[in-house]
Amino acid sequence: GINAEYGEFQTFQDYFKQINLSVSVPANMTKPAIRVCITGGAGQIAYSLLLEIASGKVFGADQPVVLHLLDIEPCVPKLQGVVMELEDLALSLVQGVVATADPLVAFKDIDVALLLGAFPRLKGMERKDLLAKNNAIFIEQGAALDKVAKKSVKVVVVGNPCNTNALTCMKNAPSIPPANFTCLTRLDQNRAKAKLASKLGVSVSEIRNVIIWGNHSGTQFPDARHATVMVGGEGKPLTEVLSDDAWVKSEFIETIQQRGAAVIKARGLSSAMSAAKAIGDHIHDWWFGTEEGQWTSMGVVSDGSYNIPEGVIYSFPVTIGSDRSWKIVQGLAQDDFATEQMKATYNELLEEATAAASL
């Protein structure tokens, strides 16, 4: 059952700034609850993501969670409906909910931070204006994480421009290891896998080790050159199965680079269901590790690998161990085409990072 201890609040808004639901946990559920914060908690991506987490798909069917939902003050009343639905799911894994507009409340003692909330790019807004708006948001959130979150907190930045927002957040949380800050490029990877599977007429699960390099933007480099396809239970290089190199270097790359814009044009809203699935995939792999012989794409702090200078959050192929530490996959051959693509997306990230720093 669910027992709510509401206390006394002066206003409706105060009431929903912090709601703690005490939920009974089955006797066989012995793991301590982890605290997972989702910013933009009243938004459409969060709405899809919450069920993924609450149902056990992300952290496991035996892992209780306390959900922390953060949104801006005008959206706090909307969190009422979200909290009600979480209650009505009647899922025993949900051990509590905190709904608030205060980052210091939302980030208190959390194990995972999924930073979905960001200022959207409005019509007529220049990129520098968008950077300025979001720079302020992620300076505040980084400082709040630094002050009250666990030092082991795993951070996934989704709000765009996510690579640079992650960098800003990381720089403002100096007591948290830089390796704990990542940004989402798994959505791009999932899109790339689906496109290749469609081209070859195989299941998406048969496509492995597609890479997204660089920025989560129109300059990203979706790379199929090191991918494999499972054929008869054996992994074969995709280049042996798909000989259409011209398609790979043109339509494939361009489709993935522009997929987000295509979704917005088609439905009038940005990706939500697929974005939520990708966030769940990202944090699930970070939590449990990647499978032997497979890697995943994550925006992580650059360390000089592949001649990408230090100082940016850049998407690389990574493997993740049972200790939840990631390592950039090394030794992947780069031809002139790949080198050019990887440099172009780095240059954009450098421009963004420089612009953000100047603010």
CSV table of C-alpha atoms in Angstrom, one decimal, residues 26-359:
chain,number,residue,atom,x,y,z
A,26,PRO,CA,8.0,-7.1,-0.6
A,27,ALA,CA,10.0,-9.1,1.9
A,28,ASN,CA,12.0,-10.8,-0.9
A,29,MET,CA,13.2,-7.4,-2.1
A,30,THR,CA,16.3,-7.0,-0.1
A,31,LYS,CA,18.3,-4.5,-2.1
A,32,PRO,CA,18.4,-0.9,-0.7
A,33,ALA,CA,16.6,1.6,-2.8
A,34,ILE,CA,18.6,3.8,-5.2
A,35,ARG,CA,17.6,7.4,-5.8
A,36,VAL,CA,17.1,8.4,-9.4
A,37,CYS,CA,16.5,12.0,-10.4
A,38,ILE,CA,14.9,13.0,-13.6
A,39,THR,CA,14.8,16.7,-14.5
A,40,GLY,CA,12.2,18.0,-16.8
A,41,GLY,CA,10.0,15.7,-14.8
A,42,ALA,CA,6.7,17.0,-16.2
A,43,GLY,CA,7.9,16.7,-19.8
A,44,GLN,CA,7.0,14.2,-22.5
A,45,ILE,CA,10.3,12.3,-22.4
A,46,ALA,CA,10.1,11.8,-18.6
A,47,TYR,CA,6.6,10.6,-19.0
A,48,SER,CA,7.8,7.7,-21.2
A,49,LEU,CA,11.0,7.1,-19.2
A,50,LEU,CA,9.4,6.8,-15.8
A,51,LEU,CA,7.6,3.6,-16.7
A,52,GLU,CA,10.8,2.1,-18.0
A,53,ILE,CA,12.5,2.8,-14.6
A,54,ALA,CA,9.5,2.0,-12.4
A,55,SER,CA,8.9,-1.3,-14.0
A,56,GLY,CA,12.4,-2.5,-13.5
A,57,LYS,CA,13.6,-2.5,-17.1
A,58,VAL,CA,16.5,-0.2,-16.4
A,59,PHE,CA,17.9,-1.1,-13.0
A,60,GLY,CA,16.5,-4.6,-12.7
A,61,ALA,CA,13.3,-6.3,-11.5
A,62,ASP,CA,14.7,-6.6,-7.9
A,63,GLN,CA,15.9,-3.0,-7.5
A,64,PRO,CA,13.7,-0.6,-5.6
A,65,VAL,CA,13.9,3.1,-6.5
A,66,VAL,CA,13.0,6.4,-5.1
A,67,LEU,CA,12.2,8.8,-7.9
A,68,HIS,CA,13.2,12.4,-7.7
A,69,LEU,CA,11.4,14.7,-10.2
A,70,LEU,CA,12.6,18.2,-10.8
A,71,ASP,CA,11.0,20.8,-13.0
A,72,ILE,CA,10.7,24.6,-13.2
A,73,GLU,CA,8.3,26.4,-10.8
A,74,PRO,CA,5.5,26.9,-13.4
A,75,CYS,CA,5.5,23.2,-14.1
A,76,VAL,CA,5.4,22.0,-10.5
A,77,PRO,CA,1.6,21.7,-10.3
A,78,LYS,CA,1.8,19.4,-13.4
A,79,LEU,CA,3.9,17.1,-11.4
A,80,GLN,CA,0.8,16.3,-9.4
A,81,GLY,CA,-0.6,14.3,-12.3
A,82,VAL,CA,2.7,12.5,-12.7
A,83,VAL,CA,2.9,11.6,-9.1
A,84,MET,CA,-0.7,10.4,-9.2
A,85,GLU,CA,0.1,8.1,-12.1
A,86,LEU,CA,3.2,6.7,-10.5
A,87,GLU,CA,1.0,5.9,-7.5
A,88,ASP,CA,-1.7,4.4,-9.7
A,89,LEU,CA,0.9,2.1,-11.4
A,90,ALA,CA,0.9,0.1,-8.1
A,91,LEU,CA,4.4,-1.0,-8.8
A,92,SER,CA,6.2,-2.3,-5.7
A,93,LEU,CA,9.6,-1.1,-7.0
A,94,VAL,CA,8.6,2.5,-6.5
A,95,GLN,CA,9.6,3.1,-2.9
A,96,GLY,CA,9.1,6.9,-2.9
A,97,VAL,CA,8.7,10.0,-5.0
A,98,VAL,CA,10.1,13.5,-4.5
A,99,ALA,CA,8.6,16.2,-6.7
A,100,THR,CA,10.2,19.7,-6.5
A,101,ALA,CA,11.4,22.8,-8.2
A,102,ASP,CA,14.5,23.0,-6.0
A,103,PRO,CA,17.7,21.3,-7.4
A,104,LEU,CA,19.1,21.0,-3.9
A,105,VAL,CA,16.1,19.0,-2.9
A,106,ALA,CA,16.0,17.0,-6.1
A,107,PHE,CA,19.7,16.1,-6.1
A,108,LYS,CA,20.0,15.2,-2.4
A,109,ASP,CA,21.8,11.9,-2.0
A,110,ILE,CA,20.9,10.7,-5.5
A,111,ASP,CA,22.7,7.8,-7.2
A,112,VAL,CA,21.7,8.7,-10.8
A,113,ALA,CA,20.9,12.0,-12.5
A,114,LEU,CA,19.0,12.0,-15.8
A,115,LEU,CA,19.1,15.6,-16.9
A,116,LEU,CA,16.4,15.9,-19.5
A,117,GLY,CA,15.3,19.5,-18.8
A,118,ALA,CA,16.9,22.3,-20.9
A,119,PHE,CA,15.8,25.5,-22.5
A,120,PRO,CA,14.4,24.7,-26.0
A,121,ARG,CA,15.5,26.5,-29.1
A,122,LEU,CA,12.7,28.9,-30.0
A,123,LYS,CA,11.9,30.2,-33.5
A,124,GLY,CA,14.4,32.9,-34.5
A,125,MET,CA,16.8,32.1,-31.6
A,126,GLU,CA,20.5,32.0,-32.5
A,127,ARG,CA,22.6,29.1,-31.3
A,128,LYS,CA,24.6,31.5,-29.0
A,129,ASP,CA,21.4,32.5,-27.3
A,130,LEU,CA,20.5,28.9,-26.7
A,131,LEU,CA,23.9,28.2,-25.3
A,132,ALA,CA,23.6,31.2,-23.0
A,133,LYS,CA,20.2,30.0,-21.6
A,134,ASN,CA,21.4,26.5,-21.0
A,135,ASN,CA,24.7,27.5,-19.7
A,136,ALA,CA,23.0,29.2,-16.7
A,137,ILE,CA,20.8,26.1,-16.1
A,138,PHE,CA,23.7,23.6,-16.1
A,139,ILE,CA,26.0,25.8,-14.0
A,140,GLU,CA,23.3,25.8,-11.3
A,141,GLN,CA,22.6,22.1,-11.7
A,142,GLY,CA,26.3,21.2,-11.6
A,143,ALA,CA,26.8,23.2,-8.5
A,144,ALA,CA,23.8,21.6,-6.8
A,145,LEU,CA,25.0,18.1,-7.7
A,146,ASP,CA,28.4,19.0,-6.3
A,147,LYS,CA,26.9,20.1,-3.1
A,148,VAL,CA,24.3,17.4,-2.3
A,149,ALA,CA,24.5,14.4,-4.6
A,150,LYS,CA,26.5,11.3,-3.8
A,151,LYS,CA,30.1,11.6,-5.2
A,152,SER,CA,29.5,8.3,-7.1
A,153,VAL,CA,26.4,9.8,-8.9
A,154,LYS,CA,26.1,8.8,-12.5
A,155,VAL,CA,25.0,11.7,-14.7
A,156,VAL,CA,23.4,11.5,-18.1
A,157,VAL,CA,22.7,14.8,-19.9
A,158,VAL,CA,20.0,14.7,-22.5
A,159,GLY,CA,18.9,18.4,-22.8
A,160,ASN,CA,20.4,19.9,-25.9
A,161,PRO,CA,23.1,20.9,-26.7
A,162,CYS,CA,23.7,17.9,-24.6
A,163,ASN,CA,27.5,17.5,-25.1
A,164,THR,CA,28.3,21.1,-24.1
A,165,ASN,CA,25.6,21.1,-21.4
A,166,ALA,CA,27.3,18.0,-19.9
A,167,LEU,CA,30.7,19.7,-20.1
A,168,THR,CA,29.3,22.8,-18.3
A,169,CYS,CA,27.7,20.6,-15.6
A,170,MET,CA,30.9,18.6,-15.1
A,171,LYS,CA,33.0,21.8,-14.7
A,172,ASN,CA,30.7,23.1,-12.0
A,173,ALA,CA,30.9,19.8,-10.0
A,174,PRO,CA,34.6,19.5,-9.3
A,175,SER,CA,34.2,17.1,-6.4
A,176,ILE,CA,32.5,14.5,-8.7
A,177,PRO,CA,34.8,12.5,-11.0
A,178,PRO,CA,34.7,13.7,-14.6
A,179,ALA,CA,34.1,10.2,-15.8
A,180,ASN,CA,30.7,10.3,-14.0
A,181,PHE,CA,29.4,12.8,-16.5
A,182,THR,CA,28.1,11.5,-19.9
A,183,CYS,CA,25.6,12.7,-22.6
A,184,LEU,CA,23.2,10.7,-24.7
A,185,THR,CA,24.1,9.5,-28.1
A,186,ARG,CA,22.5,6.1,-27.7
A,187,LEU,CA,19.4,7.4,-29.5
A,188,ASP,CA,21.5,8.1,-32.6
A,189,GLN,CA,23.1,4.7,-32.2
A,190,ASN,CA,19.6,3.0,-32.0
A,191,ARG,CA,18.5,5.0,-35.1
A,192,ALA,CA,21.6,3.8,-37.0
A,193,LYS,CA,21.1,0.2,-36.0
A,194,ALA,CA,17.5,0.3,-37.1
A,195,LYS,CA,18.4,1.9,-40.5
A,196,LEU,CA,21.1,-0.7,-41.2
A,197,ALA,CA,18.7,-3.6,-40.1
A,198,SER,CA,16.1,-2.2,-42.5
A,199,LYS,CA,18.6,-2.0,-45.3
A,200,LEU,CA,19.7,-5.6,-44.8
A,201,GLY,CA,16.3,-7.0,-44.0
A,202,VAL,CA,17.5,-8.4,-40.6
A,203,SER,CA,16.4,-8.0,-37.0
A,204,VAL,CA,17.9,-4.9,-35.2
A,205,SER,CA,19.3,-7.4,-32.6
A,206,GLU,CA,21.5,-8.8,-35.3
A,207,ILE,CA,23.4,-5.5,-35.8
A,208,ARG,CA,26.2,-4.8,-33.3
A,209,ASN,CA,28.9,-2.2,-32.7
A,210,VAL,CA,27.6,0.7,-34.7
A,211,ILE,CA,29.4,3.8,-33.5
A,212,ILE,CA,28.3,7.4,-33.1
A,213,TRP,CA,31.3,9.8,-33.0
A,214,GLY,CA,31.3,13.4,-31.8
A,215,ASN,CA,28.4,15.8,-31.2
A,216,HIS,CA,24.7,15.0,-30.8
A,217,SER,CA,23.9,17.3,-33.7
A,218,GLY,CA,23.8,17.4,-37.5
A,219,THR,CA,27.6,17.0,-37.5
A,220,GLN,CA,27.7,13.6,-35.7
A,221,PHE,CA,29.4,10.8,-37.5
A,222,PRO,CA,27.4,7.6,-37.6
A,223,ASP,CA,30.0,4.9,-38.4
A,224,ALA,CA,29.1,1.5,-39.7
A,225,ARG,CA,32.6,0.5,-40.8
A,226,HIS,CA,33.3,-1.5,-37.6
A,227,ALA,CA,29.8,-2.9,-37.2
A,228,THR,CA,29.0,-6.6,-37.4
A,229,VAL,CA,26.0,-8.6,-38.5
A,230,MET,CA,25.0,-11.9,-37.0
A,231,VAL,CA,24.6,-14.4,-39.8
A,232,GLY,CA,23.9,-18.0,-38.9
A,233,GLY,CA,24.9,-17.3,-35.3
A,234,GLU,CA,28.2,-15.9,-36.4
A,235,GLY,CA,29.2,-12.2,-36.4
A,236,LYS,CA,30.4,-11.0,-39.8
A,237,PRO,CA,31.8,-7.6,-40.7
A,238,LEU,CA,29.0,-5.4,-42.0
A,239,THR,CA,31.3,-4.3,-44.9
A,240,GLU,CA,31.2,-7.9,-46.1
A,241,VAL,CA,27.4,-8.2,-46.0
A,242,LEU,CA,26.6,-4.7,-47.2
A,243,SER,CA,28.8,-3.7,-50.2
A,244,ASP,CA,27.0,-0.4,-50.9
A,245,ASP,CA,29.7,1.9,-49.6
A,246,ALA,CA,28.2,4.9,-51.4
A,247,TRP,CA,24.9,4.5,-49.5
A,248,VAL,CA,26.8,4.1,-46.2
A,249,LYS,CA,28.7,7.4,-46.8
A,250,SER,CA,25.7,9.4,-48.0
A,251,GLU,CA,22.1,8.4,-47.3
A,252,PHE,CA,22.8,6.4,-44.1
A,253,ILE,CA,24.9,9.1,-42.5
A,254,GLU,CA,22.6,12.0,-43.6
A,255,THR,CA,19.4,10.1,-42.4
A,256,ILE,CA,20.8,9.6,-38.9
A,257,GLN,CA,22.2,13.2,-38.7
A,258,GLN,CA,18.8,14.6,-39.6
A,259,ARG,CA,16.5,12.1,-38.0
A,260,GLY,CA,15.5,14.3,-35.0
A,261,ALA,CA,14.5,17.1,-37.3
A,262,ALA,CA,12.5,14.6,-39.4
A,263,VAL,CA,10.6,13.4,-36.4
A,264,ILE,CA,9.8,17.0,-35.4
A,265,LYS,CA,8.5,17.8,-38.9
A,266,ALA,CA,6.4,14.7,-39.0
A,267,ARG,CA,4.7,14.8,-35.5
A,268,GLY,CA,5.2,18.4,-34.5
A,269,LEU,CA,7.1,17.4,-31.4
A,270,SER,CA,10.6,16.1,-30.7
A,271,SER,CA,11.4,12.4,-30.1
A,272,ALA,CA,10.0,11.2,-26.8
A,273,MET,CA,9.3,7.5,-26.8
A,274,SER,CA,12.5,6.6,-28.7
A,275,ALA,CA,14.5,9.1,-26.6
A,276,ALA,CA,13.2,7.5,-23.3
A,277,LYS,CA,14.1,4.0,-24.6
A,278,ALA,CA,17.6,5.2,-25.5
A,279,ILE,CA,18.1,6.8,-22.1
A,280,GLY,CA,17.1,3.6,-20.5
A,281,ASP,CA,19.5,1.6,-22.7
A,282,HIS,CA,22.3,4.1,-21.9
A,283,ILE,CA,22.0,3.9,-18.1
A,284,HIS,CA,21.2,0.1,-18.2
A,285,ASP,CA,24.5,-0.6,-19.9
A,286,TRP,CA,26.3,1.8,-17.6
A,287,TRP,CA,24.7,0.0,-14.6
A,288,PHE,CA,25.2,-3.6,-15.7
A,289,GLY,CA,28.1,-3.4,-18.2
A,290,THR,CA,28.3,-4.1,-21.9
A,291,GLU,CA,28.3,-7.7,-23.2
A,292,GLU,CA,31.5,-9.3,-24.1
A,293,GLY,CA,32.7,-8.3,-27.6
A,294,GLN,CA,30.2,-5.4,-27.8
A,295,TRP,CA,30.4,-1.7,-27.2
A,296,THR,CA,28.0,1.2,-27.0
A,297,SER,CA,28.2,4.9,-27.8
A,298,MET,CA,28.3,7.5,-25.0
A,299,GLY,CA,29.3,11.1,-24.9
A,300,VAL,CA,32.3,11.1,-22.4
A,301,VAL,CA,35.1,13.4,-21.5
A,302,SER,CA,37.8,13.2,-24.2
A,303,ASP,CA,41.2,11.9,-23.2
A,304,GLY,CA,43.1,12.3,-26.5
A,305,SER,CA,41.9,9.1,-28.0
A,306,TYR,CA,41.6,9.1,-31.8
A,307,ASN,CA,43.4,12.5,-31.9
A,308,ILE,CA,40.4,14.2,-30.3
A,309,PRO,CA,41.9,16.7,-27.9
A,310,GLU,CA,41.1,16.8,-24.3
A,311,GLY,CA,38.5,19.3,-23.0
A,312,VAL,CA,35.2,18.3,-24.7
A,313,ILE,CA,32.4,15.8,-24.2
A,314,TYR,CA,32.7,13.7,-27.3
A,315,SER,CA,30.8,10.5,-28.3
A,316,PHE,CA,33.1,7.5,-28.4
A,317,PRO,CA,32.5,3.7,-28.5
A,318,VAL,CA,33.0,2.4,-25.0
A,319,THR,CA,33.0,-0.8,-23.1
A,320,ILE,CA,31.7,-0.9,-19.5
A,321,GLY,CA,32.8,-3.2,-16.8
A,322,SER,CA,31.0,-4.7,-13.9
A,323,ASP,CA,32.4,-1.9,-11.7
A,324,ARG,CA,30.5,0.6,-13.9
A,325,SER,CA,33.6,2.2,-15.3
A,326,TRP,CA,33.8,2.9,-19.0
A,327,LYS,CA,36.8,2.6,-21.3
A,328,ILE,CA,37.1,4.0,-24.8
A,329,VAL,CA,37.6,1.3,-27.4
A,330,GLN,CA,41.0,1.6,-28.8
A,331,GLY,CA,42.7,0.6,-32.0
A,332,LEU,CA,39.8,1.1,-34.5
A,333,ALA,CA,41.3,1.9,-37.9
A,334,GLN,CA,40.4,5.3,-39.4
A,335,ASP,CA,40.5,6.2,-43.1
A,336,ASP,CA,40.6,9.7,-44.5
A,337,PHE,CA,36.9,9.9,-44.8
A,338,ALA,CA,36.3,9.0,-41.1
A,339,THR,CA,39.1,11.3,-39.9
A,340,GLU,CA,37.5,14.2,-41.8
A,341,GLN,CA,34.1,13.5,-40.3
A,342,MET,CA,35.4,13.1,-36.8
A,343,LYS,CA,37.4,16.3,-37.0
A,344,ALA,CA,34.4,18.3,-38.3
A,345,THR,CA,32.2,17.3,-35.4
A,346,TYR,CA,35.0,18.0,-33.0
A,347,ASN,CA,35.4,21.5,-34.4
A,348,GLU,CA,31.7,22.2,-33.7
A,349,LEU,CA,32.1,21.0,-30.2
A,350,LEU,CA,35.1,23.2,-29.7
A,351,GLU,CA,33.1,26.2,-30.9
A,352,GLU,CA,30.3,25.4,-28.5
A,353,ALA,CA,32.7,24.8,-25.6
A,354,THR,CA,34.5,28.1,-26.3
A,355,ALA,CA,31.2,30.0,-26.5
A,356,ALA,CA,30.0,28.4,-23.3
A,357,ALA,CA,33.2,29.2,-21.5
A,358,SER,CA,33.0,32.9,-22.7
A,359,LEU,CA,29.7,33.2,-21.0
